[in-house]
Short mmCIF file of C-alpha atoms and ligand atoms in Angstrom, two decimals:
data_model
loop_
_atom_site.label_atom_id
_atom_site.label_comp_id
_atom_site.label_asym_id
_atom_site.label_seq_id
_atom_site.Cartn_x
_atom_site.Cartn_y
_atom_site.Cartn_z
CA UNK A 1 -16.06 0.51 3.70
CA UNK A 2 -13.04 0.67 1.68
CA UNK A 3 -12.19 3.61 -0.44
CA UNK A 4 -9.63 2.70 -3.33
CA UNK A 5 -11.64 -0.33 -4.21
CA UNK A 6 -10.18 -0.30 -7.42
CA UNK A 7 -6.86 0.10 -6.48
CA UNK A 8 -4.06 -2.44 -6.26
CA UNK A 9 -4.65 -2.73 -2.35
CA UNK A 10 -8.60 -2.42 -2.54
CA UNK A 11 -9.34 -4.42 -5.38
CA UNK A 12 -8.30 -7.27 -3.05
CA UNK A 13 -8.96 -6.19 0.01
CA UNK A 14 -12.67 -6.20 -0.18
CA UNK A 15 -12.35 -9.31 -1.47
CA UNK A 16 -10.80 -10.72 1.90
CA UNK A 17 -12.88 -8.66 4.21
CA UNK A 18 -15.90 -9.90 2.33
CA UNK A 19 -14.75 -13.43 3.08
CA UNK A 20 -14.00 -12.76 6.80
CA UNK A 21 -16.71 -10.64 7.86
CA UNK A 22 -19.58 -11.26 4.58
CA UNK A 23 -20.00 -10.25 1.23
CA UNK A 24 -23.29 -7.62 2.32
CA UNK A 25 -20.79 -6.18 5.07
CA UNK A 26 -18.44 -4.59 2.96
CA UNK A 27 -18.87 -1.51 0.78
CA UNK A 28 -16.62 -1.26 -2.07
CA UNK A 29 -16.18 2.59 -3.22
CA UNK A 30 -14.18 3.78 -6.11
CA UNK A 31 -13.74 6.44 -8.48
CA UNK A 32 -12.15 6.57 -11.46
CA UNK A 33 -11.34 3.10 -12.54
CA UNK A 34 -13.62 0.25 -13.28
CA UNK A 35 -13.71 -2.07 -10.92
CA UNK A 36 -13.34 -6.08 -10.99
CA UNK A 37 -15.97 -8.01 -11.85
CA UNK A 38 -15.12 -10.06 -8.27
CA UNK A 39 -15.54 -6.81 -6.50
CA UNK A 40 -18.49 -5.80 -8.53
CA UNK A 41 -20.03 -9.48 -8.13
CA UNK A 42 -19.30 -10.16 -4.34
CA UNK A 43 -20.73 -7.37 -2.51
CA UNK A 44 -22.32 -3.19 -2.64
CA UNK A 45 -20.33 -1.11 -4.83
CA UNK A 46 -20.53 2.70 -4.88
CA UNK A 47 -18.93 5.63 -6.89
CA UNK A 48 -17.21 8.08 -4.69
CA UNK A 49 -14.60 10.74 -4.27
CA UNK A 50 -13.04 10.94 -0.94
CA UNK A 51 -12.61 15.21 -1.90
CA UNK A 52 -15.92 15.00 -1.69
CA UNK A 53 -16.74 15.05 1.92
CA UNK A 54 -20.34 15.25 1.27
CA UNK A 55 -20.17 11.76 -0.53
CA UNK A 56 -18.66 10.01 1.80
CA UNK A 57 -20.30 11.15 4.73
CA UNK A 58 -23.49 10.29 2.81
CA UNK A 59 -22.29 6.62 1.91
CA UNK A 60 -21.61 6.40 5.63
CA UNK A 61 -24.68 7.33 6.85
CA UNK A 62 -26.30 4.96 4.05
CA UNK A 63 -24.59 2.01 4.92
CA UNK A 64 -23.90 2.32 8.71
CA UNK A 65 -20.36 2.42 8.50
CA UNK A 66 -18.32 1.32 11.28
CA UNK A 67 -14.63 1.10 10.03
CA UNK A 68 -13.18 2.93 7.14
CA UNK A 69 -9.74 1.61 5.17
CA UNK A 70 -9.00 4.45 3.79
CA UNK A 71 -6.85 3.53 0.37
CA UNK A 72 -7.24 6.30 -2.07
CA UNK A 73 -4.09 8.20 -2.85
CA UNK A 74 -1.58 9.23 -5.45
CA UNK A 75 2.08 7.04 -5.37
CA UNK A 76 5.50 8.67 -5.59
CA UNK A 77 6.06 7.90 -9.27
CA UNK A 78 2.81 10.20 -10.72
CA UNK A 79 3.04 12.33 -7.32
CA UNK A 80 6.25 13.47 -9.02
CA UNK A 81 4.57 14.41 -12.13
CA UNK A 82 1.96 16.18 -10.66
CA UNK A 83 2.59 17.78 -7.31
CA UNK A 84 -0.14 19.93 -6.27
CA UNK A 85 -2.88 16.79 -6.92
CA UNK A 86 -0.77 14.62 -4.89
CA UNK A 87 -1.19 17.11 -2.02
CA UNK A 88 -4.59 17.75 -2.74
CA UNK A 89 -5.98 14.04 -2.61
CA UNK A 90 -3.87 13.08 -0.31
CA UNK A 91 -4.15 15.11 1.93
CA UNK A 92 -7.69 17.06 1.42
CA UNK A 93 -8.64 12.66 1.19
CA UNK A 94 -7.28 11.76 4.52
CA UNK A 95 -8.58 14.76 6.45
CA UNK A 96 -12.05 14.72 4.87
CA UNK A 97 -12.35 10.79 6.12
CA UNK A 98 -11.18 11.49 9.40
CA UNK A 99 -13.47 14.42 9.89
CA UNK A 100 -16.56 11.79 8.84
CA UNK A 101 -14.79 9.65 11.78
CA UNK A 102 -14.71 11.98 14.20
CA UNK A 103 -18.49 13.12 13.34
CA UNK A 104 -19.43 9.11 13.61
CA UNK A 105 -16.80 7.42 15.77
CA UNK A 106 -15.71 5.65 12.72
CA UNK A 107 -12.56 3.42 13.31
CA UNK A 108 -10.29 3.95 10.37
CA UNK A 109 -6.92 2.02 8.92
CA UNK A 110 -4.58 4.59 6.29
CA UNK A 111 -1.45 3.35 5.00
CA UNK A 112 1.93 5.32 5.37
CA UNK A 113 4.52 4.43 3.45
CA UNK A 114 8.42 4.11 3.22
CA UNK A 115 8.74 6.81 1.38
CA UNK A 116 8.25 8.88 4.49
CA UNK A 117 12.05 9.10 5.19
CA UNK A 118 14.57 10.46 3.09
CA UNK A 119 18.43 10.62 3.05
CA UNK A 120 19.25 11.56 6.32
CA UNK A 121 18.38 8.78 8.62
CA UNK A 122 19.84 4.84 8.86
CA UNK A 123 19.14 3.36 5.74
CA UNK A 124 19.39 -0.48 7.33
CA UNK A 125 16.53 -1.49 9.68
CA UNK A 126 15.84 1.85 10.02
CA UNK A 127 14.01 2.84 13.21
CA UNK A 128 10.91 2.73 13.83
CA UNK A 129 11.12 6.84 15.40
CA UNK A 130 14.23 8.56 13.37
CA UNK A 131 14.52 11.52 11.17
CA UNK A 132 11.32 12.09 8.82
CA UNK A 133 12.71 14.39 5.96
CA UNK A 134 11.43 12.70 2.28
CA UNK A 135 12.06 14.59 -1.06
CA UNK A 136 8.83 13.44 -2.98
CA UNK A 137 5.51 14.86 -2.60
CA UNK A 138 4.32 11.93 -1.75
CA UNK A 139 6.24 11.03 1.33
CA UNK A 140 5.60 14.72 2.22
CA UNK A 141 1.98 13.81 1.91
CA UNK A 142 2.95 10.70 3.71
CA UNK A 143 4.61 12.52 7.13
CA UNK A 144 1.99 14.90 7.02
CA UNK A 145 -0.53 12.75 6.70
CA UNK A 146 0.91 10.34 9.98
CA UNK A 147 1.07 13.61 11.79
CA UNK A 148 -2.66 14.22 11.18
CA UNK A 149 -3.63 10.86 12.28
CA UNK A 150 -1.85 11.22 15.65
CA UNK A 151 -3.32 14.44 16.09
CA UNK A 152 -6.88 12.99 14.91
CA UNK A 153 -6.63 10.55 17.86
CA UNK A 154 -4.98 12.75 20.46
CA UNK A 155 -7.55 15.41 19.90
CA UNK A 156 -11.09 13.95 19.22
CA UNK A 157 -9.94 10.32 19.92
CA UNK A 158 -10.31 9.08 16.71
CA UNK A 159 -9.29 5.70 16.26
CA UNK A 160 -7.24 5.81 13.77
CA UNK A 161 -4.27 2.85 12.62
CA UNK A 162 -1.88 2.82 9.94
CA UNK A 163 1.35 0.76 8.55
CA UNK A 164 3.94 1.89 6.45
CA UNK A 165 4.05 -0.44 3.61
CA UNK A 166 6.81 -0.41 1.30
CA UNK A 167 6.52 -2.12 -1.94
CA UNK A 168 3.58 -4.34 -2.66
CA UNK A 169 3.75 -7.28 -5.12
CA UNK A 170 0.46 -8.82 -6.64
CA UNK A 171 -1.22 -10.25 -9.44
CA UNK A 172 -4.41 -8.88 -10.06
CA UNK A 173 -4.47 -6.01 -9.95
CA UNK A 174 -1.46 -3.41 -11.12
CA UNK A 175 0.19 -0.58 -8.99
CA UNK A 176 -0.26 3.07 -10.13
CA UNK A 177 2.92 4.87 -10.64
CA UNK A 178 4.54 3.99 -7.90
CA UNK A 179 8.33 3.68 -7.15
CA UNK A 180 8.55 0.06 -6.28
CA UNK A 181 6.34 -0.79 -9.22
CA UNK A 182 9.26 -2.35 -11.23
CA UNK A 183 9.12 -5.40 -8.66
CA UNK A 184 5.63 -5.89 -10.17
CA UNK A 185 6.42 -5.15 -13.73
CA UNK A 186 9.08 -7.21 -13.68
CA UNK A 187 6.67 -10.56 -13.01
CA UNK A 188 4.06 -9.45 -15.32
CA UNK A 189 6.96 -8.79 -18.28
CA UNK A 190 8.30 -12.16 -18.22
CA UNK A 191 5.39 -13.63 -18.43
CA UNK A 192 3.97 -11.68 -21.69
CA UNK A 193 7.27 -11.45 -22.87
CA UNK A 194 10.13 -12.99 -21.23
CA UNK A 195 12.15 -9.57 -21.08
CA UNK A 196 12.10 -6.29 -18.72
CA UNK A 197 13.39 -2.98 -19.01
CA UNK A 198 13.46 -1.70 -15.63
CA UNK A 199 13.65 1.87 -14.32
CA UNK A 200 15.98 1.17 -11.31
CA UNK A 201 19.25 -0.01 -11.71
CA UNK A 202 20.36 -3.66 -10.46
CA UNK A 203 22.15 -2.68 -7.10
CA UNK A 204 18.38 -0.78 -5.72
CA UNK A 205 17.53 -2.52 -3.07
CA UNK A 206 13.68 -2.07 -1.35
CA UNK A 207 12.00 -3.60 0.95
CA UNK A 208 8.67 -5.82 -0.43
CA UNK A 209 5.76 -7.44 0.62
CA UNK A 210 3.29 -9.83 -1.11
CA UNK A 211 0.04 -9.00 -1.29
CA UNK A 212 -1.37 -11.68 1.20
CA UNK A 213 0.78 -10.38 4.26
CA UNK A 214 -0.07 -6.36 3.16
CA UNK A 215 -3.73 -7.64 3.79
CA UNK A 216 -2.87 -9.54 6.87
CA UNK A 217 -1.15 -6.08 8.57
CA UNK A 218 -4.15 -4.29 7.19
CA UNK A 219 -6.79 -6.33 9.18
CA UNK A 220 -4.32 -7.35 11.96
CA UNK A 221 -3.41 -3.92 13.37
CA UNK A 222 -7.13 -3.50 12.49
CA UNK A 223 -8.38 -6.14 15.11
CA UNK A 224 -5.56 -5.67 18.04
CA UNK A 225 -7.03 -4.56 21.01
CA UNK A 226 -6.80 -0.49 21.23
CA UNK A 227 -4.13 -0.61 24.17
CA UNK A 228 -1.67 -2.55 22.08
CA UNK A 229 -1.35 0.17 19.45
CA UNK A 230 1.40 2.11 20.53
CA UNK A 231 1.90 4.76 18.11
CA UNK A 232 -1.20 6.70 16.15
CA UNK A 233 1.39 7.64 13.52
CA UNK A 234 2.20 4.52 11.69
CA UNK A 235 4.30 1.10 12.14
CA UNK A 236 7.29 0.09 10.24
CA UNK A 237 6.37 -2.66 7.59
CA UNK A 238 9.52 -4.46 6.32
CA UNK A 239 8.96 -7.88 4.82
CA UNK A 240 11.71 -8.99 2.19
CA UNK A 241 14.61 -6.49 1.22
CA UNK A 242 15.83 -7.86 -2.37
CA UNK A 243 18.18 -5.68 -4.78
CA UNK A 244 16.59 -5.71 -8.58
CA UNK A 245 19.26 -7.75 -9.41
CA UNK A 246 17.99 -10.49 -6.86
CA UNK A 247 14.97 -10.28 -8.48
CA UNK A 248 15.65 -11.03 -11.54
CA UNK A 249 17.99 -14.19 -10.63
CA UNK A 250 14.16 -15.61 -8.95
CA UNK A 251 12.04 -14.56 -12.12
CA UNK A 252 15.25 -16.02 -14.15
CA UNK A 253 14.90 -19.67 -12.76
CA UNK A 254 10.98 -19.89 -13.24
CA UNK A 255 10.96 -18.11 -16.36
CA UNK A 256 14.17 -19.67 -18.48
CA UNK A 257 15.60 -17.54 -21.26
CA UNK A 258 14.60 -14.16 -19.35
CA UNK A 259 16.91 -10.65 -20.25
CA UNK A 260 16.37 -7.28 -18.32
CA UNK A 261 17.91 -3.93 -19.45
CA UNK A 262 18.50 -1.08 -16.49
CA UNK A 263 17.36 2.13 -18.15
CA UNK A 264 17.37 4.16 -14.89
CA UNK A 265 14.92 7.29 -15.08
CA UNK A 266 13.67 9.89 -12.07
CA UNK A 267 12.70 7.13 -10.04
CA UNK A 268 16.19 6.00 -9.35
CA UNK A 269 16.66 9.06 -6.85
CA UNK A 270 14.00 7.99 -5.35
CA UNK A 271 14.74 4.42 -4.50
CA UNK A 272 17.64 5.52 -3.59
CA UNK A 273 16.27 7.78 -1.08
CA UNK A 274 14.35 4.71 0.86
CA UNK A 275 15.48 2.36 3.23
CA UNK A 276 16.82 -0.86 2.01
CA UNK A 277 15.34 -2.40 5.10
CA UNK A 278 12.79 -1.45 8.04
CA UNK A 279 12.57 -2.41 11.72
CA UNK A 280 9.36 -3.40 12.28
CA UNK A 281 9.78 -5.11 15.59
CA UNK A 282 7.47 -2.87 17.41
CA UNK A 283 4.56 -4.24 15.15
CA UNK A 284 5.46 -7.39 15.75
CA UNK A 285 5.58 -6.85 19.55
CA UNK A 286 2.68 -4.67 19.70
CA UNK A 287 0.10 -6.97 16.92
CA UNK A 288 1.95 -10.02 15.87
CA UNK A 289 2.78 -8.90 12.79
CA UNK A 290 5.27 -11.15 10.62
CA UNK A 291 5.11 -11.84 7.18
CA UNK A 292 4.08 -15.56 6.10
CA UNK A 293 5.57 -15.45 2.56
CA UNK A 294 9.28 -15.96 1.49
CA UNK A 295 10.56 -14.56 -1.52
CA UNK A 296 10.71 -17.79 -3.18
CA UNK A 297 6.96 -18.44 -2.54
CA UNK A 298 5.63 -15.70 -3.53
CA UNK A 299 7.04 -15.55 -7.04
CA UNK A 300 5.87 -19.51 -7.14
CA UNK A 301 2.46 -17.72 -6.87
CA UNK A 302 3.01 -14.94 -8.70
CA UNK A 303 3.99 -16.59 -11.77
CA UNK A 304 1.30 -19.31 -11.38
CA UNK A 305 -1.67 -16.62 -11.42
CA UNK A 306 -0.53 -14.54 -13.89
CA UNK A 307 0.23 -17.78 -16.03
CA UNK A 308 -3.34 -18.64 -15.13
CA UNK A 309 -4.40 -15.08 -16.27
CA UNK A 310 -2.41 -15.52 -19.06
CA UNK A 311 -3.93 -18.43 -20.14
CA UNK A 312 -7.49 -17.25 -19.78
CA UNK A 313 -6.61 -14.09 -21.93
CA UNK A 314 -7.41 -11.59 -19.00
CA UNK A 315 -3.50 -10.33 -19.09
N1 LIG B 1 4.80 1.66 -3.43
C1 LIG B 1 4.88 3.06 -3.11
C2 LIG B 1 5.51 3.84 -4.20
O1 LIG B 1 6.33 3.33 -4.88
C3 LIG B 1 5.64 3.26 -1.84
O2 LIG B 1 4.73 3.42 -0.81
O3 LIG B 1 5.20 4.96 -4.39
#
């Protein structure tokens, strides 16, 4: 079952577990968006609300639920805006699925993020264990949240895995006020219009990941044997660390003629309180992880689906 099916991650995650494991196997649940027609088309699709603990416990009893990837949450950008519902889904969210886990030995994958440290710890490959002091909400949400997973598992032994992703890049469908979203925008911009303003300045530099290797963690701490996960909190994620600049150089040579304008807003202090680069060498020792997608390649594909979506008037 995946909760956030309508969410940049979910939307095509179910898609890929529904390939891997079949289409009747995976439940789709969202709750306020609409979802895609190939989520809607492929598999069951439910309404839920993961605050409602009833609901989901229901949808797992209904559908015999055996793993949960639990996706719903509120980013840093709208977390911001509204505090108090960023704590409340994200954290009433997480502990209401991992009390339906515990109650059914559900196996469940949540994803931390880099926006659990803050200023005070390395900002280069920063360690997997360091300081854990964010200034949003939502990395508050986020350490809090990796704290209640470890204690999930050391207490009732739920089996619970998790990543911290930084920023995800994908075509179909769009982030939800998130920090990192301009490295989206920024690909969807030139192709409607050929120009960007972006709410970072050039010199920001994030870490990134394409949407095919943020599915590939997802499943692949997912399937490692239980005595190769090392830590119940979560594993560091890097992929590609780019500065906005960078970014705009690739979009620049497969999009000729392209401008961008800095117009740095709140988000800025942000950024700027993330690492420009993770070490994620204990996933890789502990799962395999690695990511399979340069830079270069994934804005090849980027620009080629949303030139395809373009073209078919769905953009
Ligand atoms: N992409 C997220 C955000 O910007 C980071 O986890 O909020």
């Amino acid at each position: 079952m995946v909760l956030g099916a309508t969410g940049q991650i979910g939307s095509e995650l179910v898609l890929e577990l529904r390939k891997r494991f079949g289409g009747e196997n995976v439940i789709g649940v969202g709750h306020s968006r609409t979802p895609s027609e190939a989520v809607l088309g492929s598999g069951p699709y439910e309404t839920g609300d993961v605050l409602n603990i009833e609901r989901i416990d229901e949808l797992c009893e209904k559908h015999d639920i055996g793993t949960v990837y639990h996706l719903a949450a509120v980013l840093s950008g709208v977390g911001e805006k509204r505090p108090q519902f960023a704590w409340d889904l994200n954290m009433n969210g997480l502990i209401n699925v991992l009390e339906v886990a515990r109650e059914r030995d559900i196996k469940v994958f949540w994803p931390s993020s880099i926006a659990v440290f803050g200023n005070n710890c390395p900002h280069v490959n920063t360690p997997q264990d360091t300081v854990l002091q964010p200034t949003t909400m939502y990395g508050v949400t986020k350490v809090a949240g990796e704290l209640l997973c470890d204690y999930y598992h050391r207490k009732y032994d739920v089996d619970v895995r998790s990543v911290r992703y930084a920023g995800i890049i994908s075509a179909e469908t769009p982030p939800g006020g998130g920090t990192t979203d301009y490295a989206v925008a920024i690909f969807y911009e030139a192709v409607r219009n050929n120009r960007y303003t972006c709410f970072v300045n050039e010199r920001t530099v994030l870490p990134m990941i394409y949407m095919p290797d943020c599915i590939n963690a997802a499943i692949g701490v997912m399937e490692a044997p239980s005595e190769r996960i090392s830590t119940r909190h979560s594993y560091n994620l890097n992929g590609h660390s780019f500065s906005a600049a960078h970014l705009a150089e690739i979009v620049r040579e497969r999009s000729p003629g392209f401008t961008i304008e800095y117009e740095p807003d709140f988000r800025q202090a942000i950024a700027d309180s993330w690492p420009d680069s993770m070490d994620d060498s204990r996933a890789a020792k502990d799962w395999g992880w690695r990511t399979e997608w340069s830079l270069e390649r994934m804005a090849d594909d980027m620009f080629t689906k949303l030139r395809d979506r373009k073209a078919s008037g769905t953009l």
